[in-house]
Amino acid sequence: MSKPVRTGKYDWNMRLVSRTLLAWAITFIIFFPLLFMFVTAFKTELQAIAVPSVWVFTPTWENFALVQERSGYFDYAWNSVITSVGSTILGLLIAVPAAYSMAFSPTRRTKDILMWMLSTKMMPAVGALLPIYVLCQKFGLLDNVISLIIIFTMMNLPIMVWMLYSNFKDIPIEILEAARMDGASLSEEFRHVLLPLAMGGMASTGLLCLVLSWNEAFWVLNLTAANAGTLASLVASYSSPEGLFWAKLSAVSVLAIAPIVVFGWFSQKQLVQGLTFGAVK
């Protein structure tokens, strides 16, 4: 008598292999443009525009040297650090108390305020360009990192408040009430109770807004020139009426995204912890 074929386990293994291959294929499709840009950065201009594309060549560092010699990469990078870190810190200083108040002391208008804040993200940025440009001109903030810090903060504030509000809502209020009954002040309650529980959410919120500020180009291109230009404006400067220099454009793009990619890699644990906080009760 023949043994029955274990088709159930075989089918399950085949589905697992298929899902794995599909996941790797999608990952490769998403990652391929970055890989192509990275490879092109080490080509000469003739190799960069060759058809079909050249994948076997002798790498050169000439493009990176020309970017620094022509543009002063570190000046733009420093402006990116100042604006992104400054706007993230300022945003957290405003968003944390706001989200705390809405999560633990809500009123009947709390939901309306949250929806109004979220609705501001639906307006295209160009709709607010003229009044903001006039205000920056009037107060002498054109081509100034201070104006970018303020604008980036206001731009990211609705997202920060929403993320922190959702994170705080997952914290049982009974824990805070127990701390109050033990005589903890508001600052002690925040430092010793709320902060350890919400650190993952705050870290992920700060990291997301840091990335959004780092990559912001619209306001940088319209409100700054040489003094306060960030890496976004440096990348845009390599698009000229004479055409695109693909090798140099790829090199400056690699230099522009490299710091934030490295930072995100080392911060991925906090990012995942914050994004999955409260997913499992």
CSV table of C-alpha atoms in Angstrom, one decimal:
chain,number,residue,atom,x,y,z
A,1,MET,CA,0.0,0.0,0.0
A,2,SER,CA,1.6,3.3,-1.1
A,3,LYS,CA,2.0,6.2,1.4
A,4,PRO,CA,-0.1,9.3,0.8
A,5,VAL,CA,1.7,12.2,-0.7
A,6,ARG,CA,2.1,15.2,1.7
A,7,THR,CA,0.8,17.8,-0.8
A,8,GLY,CA,-0.2,20.2,2.0
A,9,LYS,CA,3.4,20.8,3.2
A,10,TYR,CA,4.7,20.9,-0.4
A,11,ASP,CA,2.2,23.5,-1.4
A,12,TRP,CA,3.0,25.6,1.7
A,13,ASN,CA,6.7,25.5,0.9
A,14,MET,CA,6.1,26.5,-2.7
A,15,ARG,CA,4.0,29.5,-1.6
A,16,LEU,CA,6.7,30.5,0.9
A,17,VAL,CA,9.4,30.3,-1.9
A,18,SER,CA,7.1,32.3,-4.3
A,19,ARG,CA,6.5,35.0,-1.7
A,20,THR,CA,10.2,35.2,-0.9
A,21,LEU,CA,11.1,35.5,-4.6
A,22,LEU,CA,8.4,38.1,-5.2
A,23,ALA,CA,9.6,40.2,-2.2
A,24,TRP,CA,13.2,40.1,-3.5
A,25,ALA,CA,12.1,41.1,-7.0
A,26,ILE,CA,10.1,44.1,-5.6
A,27,THR,CA,13.1,45.1,-3.4
A,28,PHE,CA,15.4,44.9,-6.4
A,29,ILE,CA,13.1,47.0,-8.5
A,30,ILE,CA,12.9,49.7,-5.8
A,31,PHE,CA,16.6,49.6,-5.1
A,32,PHE,CA,17.8,49.5,-8.7
A,33,PRO,CA,17.6,53.2,-9.4
A,34,LEU,CA,19.9,53.9,-6.3
A,35,LEU,CA,22.3,51.2,-7.5
A,36,PHE,CA,22.4,52.7,-11.0
A,37,MET,CA,23.0,56.2,-9.6
A,38,PHE,CA,25.8,54.9,-7.3
A,39,VAL,CA,27.5,53.1,-10.2
A,40,THR,CA,27.2,56.0,-12.5
A,41,ALA,CA,28.8,58.3,-10.0
A,42,PHE,CA,32.1,56.4,-10.6
A,43,LYS,CA,32.0,56.6,-14.4
A,44,THR,CA,33.3,59.2,-16.8
A,45,GLU,CA,30.8,61.4,-18.6
A,46,LEU,CA,31.2,59.3,-21.8
A,47,GLN,CA,30.7,56.1,-19.9
A,48,ALA,CA,27.6,57.5,-18.2
A,49,ILE,CA,25.8,58.3,-21.5
A,50,ALA,CA,26.9,55.2,-23.3
A,51,VAL,CA,24.2,53.0,-24.9
A,52,PRO,CA,24.0,50.2,-23.9
A,53,SER,CA,24.9,51.0,-20.3
A,54,VAL,CA,28.5,50.2,-19.2
A,55,TRP,CA,28.8,48.0,-16.1
A,56,VAL,CA,32.4,46.9,-16.4
A,57,PHE,CA,34.8,49.9,-16.2
A,58,THR,CA,37.6,51.4,-14.1
A,59,PRO,CA,36.1,53.5,-11.3
A,60,THR,CA,37.1,57.1,-11.0
A,61,TRP,CA,36.9,59.6,-8.1
A,62,GLU,CA,37.1,62.5,-10.4
A,63,ASN,CA,33.4,63.4,-10.2
A,64,PHE,CA,33.4,63.6,-6.4
A,65,ALA,CA,36.6,65.8,-6.4
A,66,LEU,CA,35.0,68.1,-9.0
A,67,VAL,CA,31.8,68.5,-6.9
A,68,GLN,CA,33.8,69.6,-3.9
A,69,GLU,CA,36.1,71.9,-5.9
A,70,ARG,CA,33.3,73.5,-7.9
A,71,SER,CA,30.5,73.7,-5.3
A,72,GLY,CA,31.9,73.5,-1.8
A,73,TYR,CA,29.9,70.4,-0.7
A,74,PHE,CA,30.5,70.8,3.0
A,75,ASP,CA,29.0,74.2,3.1
A,76,TYR,CA,25.7,72.9,1.7
A,77,ALA,CA,25.9,69.8,3.9
A,78,TRP,CA,26.3,71.9,7.0
A,79,ASN,CA,23.2,74.0,6.0
A,80,SER,CA,21.3,70.7,5.6
A,81,VAL,CA,22.3,69.6,9.0
A,82,ILE,CA,21.4,72.9,10.7
A,83,THR,CA,18.0,73.2,9.0
A,84,SER,CA,17.0,69.5,9.4
A,85,VAL,CA,18.2,69.1,13.0
A,86,GLY,CA,17.1,72.5,14.1
A,87,SER,CA,13.6,72.1,12.7
A,88,THR,CA,13.2,68.6,14.2
A,89,ILE,CA,14.2,69.8,17.6
A,90,LEU,CA,12.0,72.8,17.5
A,91,GLY,CA,9.1,70.7,16.1
A,92,LEU,CA,9.5,68.2,19.0
A,93,LEU,CA,9.5,71.0,21.5
A,94,ILE,CA,6.1,72.1,20.2
A,95,ALA,CA,4.6,68.8,19.2
A,96,VAL,CA,5.3,66.8,22.4
A,97,PRO,CA,3.3,69.2,24.8
A,98,ALA,CA,0.5,69.5,22.2
A,99,ALA,CA,0.2,65.8,21.7
A,100,TYR,CA,0.4,65.2,25.5
A,101,SER,CA,-2.4,67.6,26.1
A,102,MET,CA,-4.6,66.1,23.4
A,103,ALA,CA,-4.0,62.5,24.4
A,104,PHE,CA,-4.4,62.8,28.2
A,105,SER,CA,-6.6,65.9,28.6
A,106,PRO,CA,-8.8,65.9,25.5
A,107,THR,CA,-11.7,68.3,25.0
A,108,ARG,CA,-14.7,68.0,22.6
A,109,ARG,CA,-12.7,70.1,20.1
A,110,THR,CA,-9.6,67.8,20.1
A,111,LYS,CA,-10.6,65.7,17.2
A,112,ASP,CA,-11.6,68.7,15.2
A,113,ILE,CA,-8.2,70.4,15.8
A,114,LEU,CA,-6.4,67.2,14.8
A,115,MET,CA,-8.4,67.0,11.6
A,116,TRP,CA,-7.8,70.7,10.8
A,117,MET,CA,-4.0,70.2,11.3
A,118,LEU,CA,-4.0,67.2,9.0
A,119,SER,CA,-6.0,69.1,6.4
A,120,THR,CA,-3.3,71.8,6.1
A,121,LYS,CA,-1.1,69.1,4.5
A,122,MET,CA,-3.6,68.9,1.6
A,123,MET,CA,-2.8,72.4,0.4
A,124,PRO,CA,0.0,72.5,-2.2
A,125,ALA,CA,3.1,74.3,-1.0
A,126,VAL,CA,3.0,76.7,-4.0
A,127,GLY,CA,-0.2,78.1,-2.7
A,128,ALA,CA,1.6,79.6,0.3
A,129,LEU,CA,4.8,80.6,-1.6
A,130,LEU,CA,3.9,84.3,-2.2
A,131,PRO,CA,2.9,85.3,1.3
A,132,ILE,CA,5.8,83.4,2.9
A,133,TYR,CA,8.2,85.0,0.4
A,134,VAL,CA,6.9,88.5,1.2
A,135,LEU,CA,7.2,87.8,4.9
A,136,CYS,CA,10.7,86.5,4.6
A,137,GLN,CA,11.6,89.6,2.5
A,138,LYS,CA,10.1,92.0,4.9
A,139,PHE,CA,11.9,90.5,7.9
A,140,GLY,CA,15.2,90.0,6.1
A,141,LEU,CA,15.1,86.2,6.2
A,142,LEU,CA,15.6,85.5,2.5
A,143,ASP,CA,18.6,83.2,2.0
A,144,ASN,CA,18.7,82.5,5.7
A,145,VAL,CA,18.7,79.2,7.5
A,146,ILE,CA,16.4,80.6,10.2
A,147,SER,CA,13.6,80.9,7.7
A,148,LEU,CA,14.1,77.4,6.6
A,149,ILE,CA,14.1,76.1,10.1
A,150,ILE,CA,10.8,77.8,10.8
A,151,ILE,CA,9.2,76.7,7.6
A,152,PHE,CA,10.3,73.1,7.9
A,153,THR,CA,9.0,73.0,11.5
A,154,MET,CA,5.6,74.3,10.5
A,155,MET,CA,5.6,72.0,7.5
A,156,ASN,CA,6.2,68.9,9.6
A,157,LEU,CA,4.3,69.9,12.7
A,158,PRO,CA,0.9,68.2,11.8
A,159,ILE,CA,2.7,64.9,11.1
A,160,MET,CA,4.6,65.1,14.3
A,161,VAL,CA,1.5,65.9,16.4
A,162,TRP,CA,-0.5,63.1,14.8
A,163,MET,CA,2.3,60.5,15.3
A,164,LEU,CA,3.0,61.5,18.9
A,165,TYR,CA,-0.7,61.7,19.7
A,166,SER,CA,-1.2,58.1,18.4
A,167,ASN,CA,1.8,57.0,20.4
A,168,PHE,CA,0.7,58.6,23.6
A,169,LYS,CA,-2.9,57.2,23.3
A,170,ASP,CA,-1.4,53.7,23.5
A,171,ILE,CA,0.0,54.4,26.9
A,172,PRO,CA,-2.4,53.4,29.7
A,173,ILE,CA,-3.5,56.6,31.5
A,174,GLU,CA,-3.6,54.5,34.8
A,175,ILE,CA,0.2,54.6,34.8
A,176,LEU,CA,0.3,58.4,34.8
A,177,GLU,CA,-2.5,58.5,37.4
A,178,ALA,CA,-0.4,56.2,39.7
A,179,ALA,CA,2.6,58.5,39.3
A,180,ARG,CA,0.4,61.5,40.3
A,181,MET,CA,-1.0,59.7,43.3
A,182,ASP,CA,2.6,59.1,44.4
A,183,GLY,CA,3.2,62.8,44.4
A,184,ALA,CA,5.0,63.2,41.0
A,185,SER,CA,5.0,66.6,39.5
A,186,LEU,CA,4.2,67.2,35.8
A,187,SER,CA,7.9,67.4,34.9
A,188,GLU,CA,8.7,64.3,37.0
A,189,GLU,CA,5.8,62.5,35.4
A,190,PHE,CA,7.1,63.3,31.9
A,191,ARG,CA,10.8,62.5,32.6
A,192,HIS,CA,10.4,59.3,34.7
A,193,VAL,CA,7.1,57.8,33.3
A,194,LEU,CA,6.1,59.1,29.9
A,195,LEU,CA,9.5,59.6,28.3
A,196,PRO,CA,10.8,56.0,28.8
A,197,LEU,CA,7.5,54.6,27.5
A,198,ALA,CA,7.2,57.0,24.5
A,199,MET,CA,10.9,57.2,23.5
A,200,GLY,CA,10.5,54.9,20.6
A,201,GLY,CA,7.6,56.9,19.2
A,202,MET,CA,9.4,60.2,19.7
A,203,ALA,CA,12.6,58.8,18.1
A,204,SER,CA,10.7,57.6,15.0
A,205,THR,CA,8.8,60.9,14.8
A,206,GLY,CA,12.0,62.9,14.9
A,207,LEU,CA,13.7,60.6,12.4
A,208,LEU,CA,10.9,60.9,9.9
A,209,CYS,CA,10.8,64.7,10.1
A,210,LEU,CA,14.5,64.8,9.9
A,211,VAL,CA,14.4,62.9,6.6
A,212,LEU,CA,11.5,65.1,5.3
A,213,SER,CA,13.5,68.3,6.1
A,214,TRP,CA,16.7,66.9,4.7
A,215,ASN,CA,15.0,66.1,1.4
A,216,GLU,CA,12.9,69.2,1.1
A,217,ALA,CA,13.6,71.1,-2.1
A,218,PHE,CA,10.7,73.4,-3.0
A,219,TRP,CA,11.2,76.0,-0.2
A,220,VAL,CA,15.0,75.8,-0.5
A,221,LEU,CA,15.0,76.5,-4.2
A,222,ASN,CA,12.6,79.5,-3.8
A,223,LEU,CA,13.9,81.1,-0.6
A,224,THR,CA,17.6,80.6,-0.7
A,225,ALA,CA,20.6,81.2,-2.9
A,226,ALA,CA,24.3,80.7,-2.0
A,227,ASN,CA,24.4,81.5,1.7
A,228,ALA,CA,21.6,79.2,3.0
A,229,GLY,CA,21.4,76.6,0.2
A,230,THR,CA,21.1,73.0,1.3
A,231,LEU,CA,22.1,69.8,-0.5
A,232,ALA,CA,18.8,69.9,-2.4
A,233,SER,CA,19.8,73.1,-4.1
A,234,LEU,CA,23.3,71.8,-4.7
A,235,VAL,CA,21.8,68.8,-6.7
A,236,ALA,CA,19.5,71.2,-8.6
A,237,SER,CA,22.5,73.3,-9.6
A,238,TYR,CA,23.8,70.5,-11.8
A,239,SER,CA,20.8,70.8,-14.1
A,240,SER,CA,21.9,73.6,-16.5
A,241,PRO,CA,20.7,74.9,-19.9
A,242,GLU,CA,23.7,73.1,-21.4
A,243,GLY,CA,22.3,69.8,-20.4
A,244,LEU,CA,22.7,67.2,-17.7
A,245,PHE,CA,26.1,65.9,-16.7
A,246,TRP,CA,25.0,62.5,-15.6
A,247,ALA,CA,28.2,61.3,-13.9
A,248,LYS,CA,28.6,64.5,-11.8
A,249,LEU,CA,24.9,64.7,-11.1
A,250,SER,CA,25.0,61.1,-9.8
A,251,ALA,CA,28.1,61.9,-7.7
A,252,VAL,CA,26.4,64.9,-6.1
A,253,SER,CA,23.2,62.9,-5.5
A,254,VAL,CA,25.2,60.2,-3.8
A,255,LEU,CA,26.8,62.7,-1.6
A,256,ALA,CA,23.5,64.3,-0.8
A,257,ILE,CA,21.7,61.1,0.3
A,258,ALA,CA,24.7,59.4,1.9
A,259,PRO,CA,24.5,61.1,5.3
A,260,ILE,CA,20.8,60.6,5.8
A,261,VAL,CA,21.0,56.9,4.6
A,262,VAL,CA,23.8,56.2,7.1
A,263,PHE,CA,21.9,57.9,9.9
A,264,GLY,CA,18.7,56.0,9.1
A,265,TRP,CA,20.7,52.7,9.0
A,266,PHE,CA,22.0,53.2,12.5
A,267,SER,CA,18.7,54.4,13.7
A,268,GLN,CA,16.5,51.7,12.3
A,269,LYS,CA,16.0,49.9,15.6
A,270,GLN,CA,14.4,53.0,17.1
A,271,LEU,CA,12.5,53.7,13.9
A,272,VAL,CA,11.0,50.2,13.8
A,273,GLN,CA,10.3,50.2,17.5
A,274,GLY,CA,8.4,53.5,17.2
A,275,LEU,CA,6.4,52.5,14.1
A,276,THR,CA,5.3,49.2,15.7
A,277,PHE,CA,4.6,50.6,19.1
A,278,GLY,CA,1.1,49.6,20.2
A,279,ALA,CA,0.6,47.2,17.3
A,280,VAL,CA,0.4,44.3,19.7
A,281,LYS,CA,-1.7,44.6,22.8
